[in-house]
CSV table of C-alpha atoms in Angstrom, one decimal:
chain,number,residue,atom,x,y,z
D,27,MET,CA,0.3,-0.2,0.1
D,28,THR,CA,1.3,3.1,-1.3
D,29,LYS,CA,1.5,6.2,1.3
D,30,GLN,CA,-0.6,8.8,-0.7
D,31,PRO,CA,-0.3,12.8,-0.4
D,32,GLY,CA,-3.6,13.2,1.1
D,33,SER,CA,-3.6,9.8,3.5
D,34,SER,CA,-3.0,10.4,7.3
D,35,ALA,CA,0.1,8.1,7.2
D,36,ALA,CA,1.9,11.3,4.5
D,37,ALA,CA,0.5,14.1,7.1
D,38,GLU,CA,2.2,11.3,9.7
D,39,SER,CA,5.5,11.5,8.8
D,40,ASP,CA,5.2,15.5,7.6
D,41,ARG,CA,3.8,16.0,11.5
D,42,SER,CA,6.8,14.1,12.8
D,43,ALA,CA,9.5,15.4,10.3
D,44,PRO,CA,10.0,19.4,12.8
D,45,ALA,CA,10.6,17.0,15.2
D,46,GLY,CA,13.8,15.6,13.4
D,47,ASP,CA,14.4,19.2,12.9
D,48,ALA,CA,14.3,19.9,16.3
D,49,VAL,CA,17.0,17.7,17.6
D,50,PRO,CA,19.8,19.5,16.3
D,51,GLU,CA,18.4,22.3,17.5
D,52,THR,CA,18.0,20.6,21.1
D,53,THR,CA,21.4,19.2,21.0
D,54,ASP,CA,23.5,23.1,19.7
D,55,ALA,CA,21.5,24.1,22.8
D,56,VAL,CA,22.7,21.1,25.4
D,57,GLY,CA,26.4,21.3,23.8
D,58,GLU,CA,26.8,25.0,23.8
D,59,THR,CA,25.6,24.9,28.2
D,60,ALA,CA,28.1,22.2,28.6
D,61,THR,CA,30.3,23.6,26.9
D,62,GLY,CA,29.2,26.7,29.0
D,63,THR,CA,29.9,24.8,32.1
D,64,THR,CA,32.8,23.4,31.4
D,65,ASP,CA,34.2,26.5,30.9
D,66,ALA,CA,33.1,28.0,34.4
D,67,ALA,CA,34.5,25.1,35.8
D,68,GLY,CA,38.1,25.8,34.1
D,69,ASP,CA,37.7,29.4,35.4
D,70,THR,CA,36.8,27.9,38.3
D,71,ALA,CA,39.3,25.0,39.4
D,72,ALA,CA,41.4,27.7,37.9
D,73,GLU,CA,40.5,30.3,39.9
D,74,ALA,CA,40.0,27.8,43.3
D,75,ARG,CA,44.2,26.8,42.3
D,76,ASP,CA,45.3,30.6,42.1
D,77,ALA,CA,43.5,30.6,46.4
D,78,THR,CA,45.6,27.1,47.2
D,79,GLY,CA,48.3,27.6,45.2
D,80,ALA,CA,51.5,28.1,45.7
D,81,ALA,CA,52.4,32.8,44.7
D,82,PRO,CA,53.7,32.8,41.5
D,83,VAL,CA,58.1,31.8,41.5
D,84,ASP,CA,59.9,35.3,40.3
D,85,GLU,CA,63.4,34.3,38.5
D,86,THR,CA,65.0,33.8,41.1
D,87,GLY,CA,63.4,30.4,41.9
D,88,ALA,CA,61.0,32.1,45.1
D,89,THR,CA,57.5,32.2,45.5
D,90,GLY,CA,56.1,35.6,47.1
D,91,ALA,CA,55.1,33.8,49.9
D,92,GLY,CA,58.1,33.8,51.2
D,93,HIS,CA,58.2,29.9,50.9
D,94,SER,CA,60.7,28.4,48.0
D,95,VAL,CA,60.0,26.6,45.5
D,96,ASP,CA,60.3,22.6,45.8
D,97,PRO,CA,61.0,21.6,42.1
D,98,GLN,CA,59.6,17.0,43.6
D,99,GLY,CA,56.4,19.0,44.1
D,100,GLY,CA,56.3,18.7,48.2
D,101,THR,CA,56.1,21.2,50.7
D,102,ALA,CA,57.9,24.4,50.2
D,103,LEU,CA,60.1,25.0,53.2
D,104,PRO,CA,59.8,28.7,54.6
D,105,LEU,CA,62.7,31.1,54.5
D,106,ALA,CA,63.6,32.8,57.5
D,107,PRO,CA,63.2,36.0,57.2
D,108,GLY,CA,65.4,38.9,57.6
D,109,ALA,CA,69.3,36.2,57.7
D,110,PRO,CA,71.0,38.4,56.1
D,111,VAL,CA,70.7,40.3,59.0
D,112,LEU,CA,71.3,38.5,60.8
D,113,ALA,CA,74.5,36.5,59.6
D,114,LEU,CA,76.2,40.2,59.8
D,115,LEU,CA,74.5,40.5,63.5
D,116,ALA,CA,76.5,36.8,64.5
D,117,LEU,CA,79.4,37.2,63.3
D,118,GLY,CA,80.3,41.5,64.1
D,119,TRP,CA,79.4,39.6,67.6
D,120,LEU,CA,82.4,36.4,66.9
D,121,ALA,CA,84.6,39.4,65.8
D,122,ALA,CA,84.0,42.0,69.0
D,123,MET,CA,85.0,38.0,71.5
D,124,LEU,CA,87.7,37.6,69.8
D,125,TRP,CA,88.8,41.9,69.5
D,126,SER,CA,88.0,41.2,73.2
D,127,THR,CA,89.7,38.3,74.0
D,128,ARG,CA,92.9,39.1,72.6
D,129,GLU,CA,93.1,42.7,74.3
D,130,VAL,CA,92.8,41.0,77.7
D,131,ILE,CA,94.6,38.6,76.4
D,132,SER,CA,97.9,41.0,75.8
D,133,SER,CA,97.2,42.9,78.8
D,134,ALA,CA,97.8,40.6,81.2
D,135,ALA,CA,101.3,39.5,82.2
D,136,ALA,CA,103.3,36.2,80.0
D,137,GLY,CA,102.2,33.0,81.4
D,138,LEU,CA,100.3,31.8,84.2
D,139,THR,CA,98.2,34.6,83.8
D,140,ALA,CA,97.6,34.9,79.8
D,141,ILE,CA,96.1,31.0,80.8
D,142,SER,CA,94.7,32.0,83.9
D,143,LEU,CA,92.4,34.0,81.8
D,144,SER,CA,92.3,32.1,78.3
D,145,ALA,CA,90.5,29.9,79.9
D,146,PHE,CA,87.8,32.3,81.4
D,147,ALA,CA,87.5,33.9,78.6
D,148,LEU,CA,87.3,30.7,76.4
D,149,PRO,CA,83.3,30.8,76.7
D,150,GLY,CA,82.7,33.3,75.6
D,151,VAL,CA,84.7,32.9,71.8
D,152,ILE,CA,82.9,29.7,71.5
D,153,SER,CA,79.2,30.3,72.0
D,154,ALA,CA,80.0,33.2,69.7
D,155,ALA,CA,81.3,30.8,67.6
D,156,LEU,CA,78.6,28.9,67.5
D,157,VAL,CA,76.0,31.5,66.9
D,158,ALA,CA,77.8,33.4,63.5
D,159,GLY,CA,78.4,29.7,62.7
D,160,ALA,CA,74.6,28.5,62.2
D,161,GLY,CA,73.9,32.5,61.0
D,162,PHE,CA,75.9,32.6,58.8
D,163,ALA,CA,75.2,28.6,57.0
D,164,LEU,CA,71.3,30.4,57.3
D,165,PHE,CA,72.3,33.0,55.4
D,166,GLY,CA,73.9,30.2,53.0
D,167,VAL,CA,71.5,27.6,53.1
D,168,ASP,CA,68.2,30.8,52.1
D,169,LEU,CA,70.4,31.0,48.6
D,170,LEU,CA,70.4,28.4,48.0
D,171,ALA,CA,66.7,28.0,48.5
D,172,ARG,CA,65.9,30.9,47.4
D,173,ARG,CA,67.5,29.4,43.3
D,174,GLY,CA,65.5,26.2,43.7
D,175,SER,CA,67.2,23.6,44.9
D,176,GLU,CA,65.4,21.5,48.5
D,177,ARG,CA,67.6,18.6,48.2
D,178,VAL,CA,67.7,17.5,52.1
D,179,THR,CA,71.4,16.4,51.4
D,180,LEU,CA,72.6,19.0,49.7
D,181,ARG,CA,70.9,21.9,52.7
D,182,PHE,CA,73.3,20.0,54.9
D,183,VAL,CA,76.6,19.7,53.4
D,184,ALA,CA,75.9,23.6,52.8
D,185,ALA,CA,75.5,24.3,55.8
D,186,ILE,CA,78.5,22.2,57.6
D,187,GLY,CA,80.8,23.7,55.0
D,188,THR,CA,79.9,27.4,55.6
D,189,GLY,CA,79.7,26.8,59.0
D,190,LEU,CA,83.4,25.5,58.3
D,191,LEU,CA,84.4,28.6,56.2
D,192,VAL,CA,83.2,30.7,59.3
D,193,GLY,CA,85.9,28.9,61.2
D,194,LEU,CA,88.0,28.5,59.7
D,195,ALA,CA,88.6,32.1,59.0
D,196,ALA,CA,88.1,32.9,62.6
D,197,ALA,CA,91.2,30.4,63.4
D,198,PHE,CA,92.9,32.4,60.2
D,199,ALA,CA,92.4,35.3,62.8
D,200,ILE,CA,93.2,33.6,66.0
D,201,ASN,CA,96.6,33.1,64.5
D,202,LEU,CA,97.3,35.5,63.2
D,203,THR,CA,97.2,38.6,65.9
D,204,TYR,CA,97.1,36.0,69.4
D,205,ALA,CA,99.6,36.0,70.9
D,206,ASP,CA,101.7,32.4,69.2
D,207,ASN,CA,100.8,29.6,72.5
D,208,ALA,CA,100.4,26.5,72.8
D,209,THR,CA,96.8,28.1,74.4
D,210,THR,CA,95.9,30.0,71.2
D,211,ASN,CA,95.8,26.9,69.1
D,212,VAL,CA,93.4,25.5,71.2
D,213,ILE,CA,91.4,27.9,70.9
D,214,ALA,CA,91.3,28.3,67.5
D,215,ALA,CA,90.5,24.8,66.7
D,216,THR,CA,88.1,24.8,69.1
D,217,THR,CA,86.5,28.2,67.3
D,218,ALA,CA,87.2,26.5,64.2
D,219,ALA,CA,84.5,23.7,66.0
D,220,ALA,CA,82.3,25.0,67.3
D,221,ALA,CA,81.6,27.5,63.4
D,222,THR,CA,81.6,24.3,61.7
D,223,VAL,CA,78.3,22.2,64.6
D,224,GLY,CA,77.1,26.3,64.7
D,225,GLY,CA,76.8,25.3,60.8
D,226,ALA,CA,75.0,22.2,60.8
D,227,VAL,CA,72.5,23.7,62.9
D,228,ALA,CA,71.7,25.7,59.9
D,229,GLY,CA,70.9,22.8,57.7
D,230,ALA,CA,67.1,21.6,59.9
D,231,ARG,CA,64.5,21.6,56.9
D,232,SER,CA,62.6,24.8,58.8
D,233,GLY,CA,64.6,28.1,58.2
D,234,SER,CA,62.5,29.9,59.9
D,235,VAL,CA,63.3,27.9,63.4
D,236,VAL,CA,67.4,28.5,63.0
D,237,GLY,CA,66.3,31.6,62.6
D,238,ALA,CA,64.4,32.0,66.0
D,239,VAL,CA,67.5,29.7,67.5
D,240,VAL,CA,69.7,32.6,66.1
D,241,SER,CA,67.9,35.8,67.0
D,242,ALA,CA,66.7,34.0,70.5
D,243,ALA,CA,70.6,32.5,71.0
D,244,LEU,CA,72.7,36.2,69.7
D,245,GLY,CA,70.4,38.8,72.0
D,246,THR,CA,70.8,36.5,75.1
D,247,LEU,CA,74.9,36.4,74.5
D,248,ILE,CA,74.4,40.1,73.9
D,249,PHE,CA,72.5,40.4,76.8
D,250,VAL,CA,74.4,38.6,79.5
D,251,VAL,CA,77.2,40.6,79.1
D,252,ALA,CA,75.0,43.8,79.3
D,253,PHE,CA,74.0,42.2,82.8
D,254,SER,CA,77.3,42.1,84.4
D,255,ARG,CA,77.5,46.0,84.4
D,256,ALA,CA,74.5,44.9,87.0
D,257,ARG,CA,76.4,42.1,89.0
D,258,ASP,CA,77.3,44.5,91.8
D,259,PRO,CA,74.4,46.3,92.4
D,260,LEU,CA,73.2,42.8,92.9
D,261,PHE,CA,75.7,41.2,94.4
D,262,ASP,CA,75.4,43.9,97.3
D,263,LEU,CA,71.3,43.8,97.0
D,264,PHE,CA,71.4,40.0,97.9
D,265,GLY,CA,73.4,40.3,100.8
D,266,GLY,CA,76.7,40.0,99.7
D,267,GLY,CA,78.8,40.2,103.4
D,268,ASP,CA,82.2,39.4,104.0
D,269,GLY,CA,81.2,36.2,105.3
D,270,GLN,CA,82.0,33.5,103.1
D,271,GLU,CA,79.1,31.5,103.3
D,272,SER,CA,77.1,35.3,102.3
D,273,LEU,CA,79.1,35.1,99.2
D,274,LEU,CA,77.9,32.3,98.2
D,275,SER,CA,74.3,32.1,99.1
D,276,ALA,CA,74.5,36.5,97.3
D,277,ALA,CA,76.5,34.2,94.3
D,278,LYS,CA,73.8,32.2,93.7
D,279,TRP,CA,71.2,34.5,94.0
D,280,VAL,CA,73.0,36.1,90.8
D,281,SER,CA,73.5,33.7,89.0
D,282,ARG,CA,69.8,32.6,89.7
D,283,THR,CA,68.8,36.0,88.8
D,284,GLU,CA,70.4,35.7,85.5
D,285,SER,CA,69.3,33.1,84.3
D,286,LEU,CA,65.8,33.9,84.7
D,287,LEU,CA,67.0,36.8,83.1
D,288,ALA,CA,68.0,35.4,79.7
D,289,GLY,CA,65.4,32.7,79.9
D,290,LEU,CA,62.7,35.6,79.3
D,291,VAL,CA,64.5,37.1,77.1
D,292,ALA,CA,65.3,34.0,74.7
D,293,GLY,CA,61.2,32.9,74.7
D,294,LEU,CA,60.1,36.5,73.9
D,295,LEU,CA,62.2,37.0,71.5
D,296,ALA,CA,62.2,33.6,69.4
D,297,PHE,CA,58.3,34.5,69.7
D,298,GLY,CA,59.1,37.7,67.9
D,299,TYR,CA,61.4,36.5,65.5
D,300,LEU,CA,58.4,33.9,64.6
D,301,THR,CA,55.3,35.9,64.4
D,302,LEU,CA,57.0,38.3,62.5
D,303,ALA,CA,58.2,35.2,60.1
D,304,ARG,CA,53.9,33.8,59.7
D,305,ARG,CA,52.4,37.8,60.1
D,306,ARG,CA,55.1,38.0,56.5
D,307,ALA,CA,54.2,34.5,54.4
D,308,ALA,CA,50.1,35.6,55.4
D,309,ARG,CA,50.9,38.9,53.7
D,310,LEU,CA,52.8,37.7,51.4
D,311,ASP,CA,50.1,34.2,50.5
D,312,ALA,CA,46.8,34.1,52.7
D,313,ALA,CA,47.2,30.3,52.1
D,314,ALA,CA,50.3,29.6,53.8
D,315,PRO,CA,50.1,27.5,56.7
D,316,ALA,CA,50.5,28.4,60.4
D,317,THR,CA,53.0,28.1,62.7
D,318,ARG,CA,52.5,25.2,65.2
D,319,TRP,CA,53.1,25.2,68.4
D,320,PRO,CA,56.1,22.9,68.8
D,321,ALA,CA,58.3,25.6,66.6
D,322,TYR,CA,57.5,27.2,69.5
D,323,LEU,CA,59.0,25.4,71.8
D,324,LEU,CA,62.2,24.3,69.5
D,325,ALA,CA,63.0,28.3,68.8
D,326,GLY,CA,61.9,29.5,72.7
D,327,ALA,CA,64.4,26.6,74.4
D,328,GLY,CA,67.0,27.0,70.4
D,329,PRO,CA,69.5,28.9,73.0
D,330,GLY,CA,69.7,26.4,76.0
D,331,LEU,CA,69.7,23.8,73.5
D,332,LEU,CA,73.2,25.9,72.0
D,333,LEU,CA,74.7,26.9,75.0
D,334,ILE,CA,74.4,23.3,76.8
D,335,VAL,CA,76.1,22.3,73.1
D,336,ALA,CA,78.9,24.4,73.6
D,337,GLU,CA,79.5,23.7,77.0
D,338,VAL,CA,80.1,20.2,75.1
D,339,ILE,CA,82.6,21.8,73.5
D,340,ILE,CA,84.5,24.1,75.9
D,341,ARG,CA,84.4,20.3,77.4
D,342,VAL,CA,85.7,18.5,74.4
D,343,GLY,CA,87.7,21.0,72.1
D,344,GLY,CA,89.4,22.7,75.3
D,345,ARG,CA,90.2,20.3,77.5
D,346,SER,CA,93.6,21.1,76.8
D,347,LEU,CA,94.0,24.2,78.4
D,348,LEU,CA,91.5,24.0,82.0
D,349,ASP,CA,93.1,21.3,82.6
D,350,LEU,CA,95.6,23.7,82.6
D,351,ALA,CA,94.2,26.3,83.4
D,352,GLY,CA,92.9,24.9,86.5
D,353,ALA,CA,96.4,23.0,88.0
D,354,LEU,CA,98.4,26.9,88.3
D,355,SER,CA,96.1,26.9,91.9
D,356,GLU,CA,94.0,24.8,94.2
D,357,ALA,CA,92.0,28.6,93.4
D,358,ASP,CA,92.0,28.7,90.2
D,359,ALA,CA,90.6,24.3,90.0
D,360,VAL,CA,87.5,25.4,91.8
D,361,ALA,CA,86.7,28.3,90.0
D,362,GLN,CA,86.9,26.3,87.1
D,363,THR,CA,84.9,23.2,88.5
D,364,SER,CA,82.7,26.0,89.6
D,365,LEU,CA,82.4,27.5,85.9
D,366,GLY,CA,81.6,24.7,84.7
D,367,THR,CA,78.6,24.0,87.4
D,368,SER,CA,77.5,27.4,86.9
D,369,ARG,CA,76.7,27.7,82.5
D,370,ILE,CA,75.4,23.7,83.1
D,371,ASP,CA,73.0,25.1,84.7
D,372,ASN,CA,72.2,28.5,83.2
D,373,ALA,CA,71.4,27.2,79.9
D,374,ILE,CA,68.8,24.6,82.0
D,375,TRP,CA,67.6,28.2,82.9
D,376,VAL,CA,68.2,29.2,80.0
D,377,LEU,CA,66.6,26.2,78.4
D,378,PHE,CA,63.4,25.9,79.8
D,379,VAL,CA,62.6,29.5,81.2
D,380,GLY,CA,63.2,30.2,77.2
D,381,ALA,CA,60.9,27.2,75.6
D,382,LEU,CA,57.8,28.5,78.5
D,383,THR,CA,58.1,32.3,77.9
D,384,ALA,CA,57.5,31.7,74.0
D,385,MET,CA,54.7,28.6,74.5
D,386,ILE,CA,53.1,31.4,76.7
D,387,ALA,CA,53.2,34.4,75.0
D,388,PHE,CA,52.3,32.1,72.2
D,389,GLY,CA,49.1,30.8,73.7
D,390,ARG,CA,47.5,34.2,75.3
D,391,THR,CA,48.0,34.6,70.4
D,392,LEU,CA,44.9,31.5,70.4
D,393,GLY,CA,40.5,32.6,70.5
D,394,PRO,CA,38.6,30.4,73.0
D,395,ALA,CA,37.7,27.2,70.8
D,396,HIS,CA,34.6,25.9,70.1
D,397,SER,CA,33.2,23.0,71.5
D,398,ASP,CA,30.3,20.5,69.0
D,399,ASP,CA,28.2,21.5,71.2
D,400,ASP,CA,27.7,24.7,70.8
D,401,GLU,CA,24.4,26.3,68.6
D,402,PRO,CA,24.4,28.2,65.9
D,403,VAL,CA,22.4,31.5,66.0
D,404,GLU,CA,19.4,31.7,64.9
D,405,ALA,CA,18.3,35.2,62.9
D,406,ALA,CA,16.5,36.8,63.8
D,407,PRO,CA,12.7,37.2,62.0
D,408,THR,CA,12.6,39.6,59.3
D,409,ARG,CA,8.7,41.7,59.6
């Protein structure tokens, strides 16, 4: 049976044709809608990546957020703010201590007095060398990180090499300007070892924490030297009289006061440096992770830990000088033993007080915690 133009079948065919023509239009509309959705999703994803990803990298290989670039795609290491300034200050303090020690030894009479004074000045030089090695090595690894190199082994080797460079320069200066004797060689070798150990400390992954430790330790050393002007008034204040018992009691209270204040200075400086680093990173990159409490704890305890390490270096590398000074007389032997014990006590006090101060200061910056039982406040109905 054929379909006639006027038949019902033809009419049905004619009526179905517009529906078939409408299919491409529907497809085009859907395709445009899908394309627009895809483009919007791509733009949204790009914006999300820009908001949560790292900041654009400049030509030096550093991000704008104060973080270095990790070429392996891992978490970028935070850089230390003000690393060049810390390096210059630490090197300047080491030079000042070396010059002061040289003047004291040169002004003394040759022989036994020079040996005794060298032993007394050795702890200050070693502590300064330890901080100088850490500060200058931190600047070196900071430059390395800005160039995009984040290999842990390379960072550690570079830190040790930079610290060794500082130690060799200090040892050369000591041998060049000090009198040529056995005590000079001991001071030079021990200073080089301390600067190398300090450089190894700067090889840690968190540059901001190392910078906080260096700044706090440098401030603590400067405070201890400045506190020497207040020892005599405090000695009289604590009842230092003519009796031996009163003298020992007053000396103990003066030493505890100095250690307590030095710990407070260390903790506050460490907290201030980490706070500055956190604000700087947040200003340059809103997605930068916030510094957690273990960083503040370690930074506050860092100066005390460095003082303990310095004491170990003194007792190992400077053992011959300390023994030589202690063998001069019975009073010198007692003095060297008493000074060694006092240095250990001071380092422990600075460690715990500094850590506690930094933690308390950090805790005061935290807001109140929100419990799960808190119900959201309902908005007032509008009329």
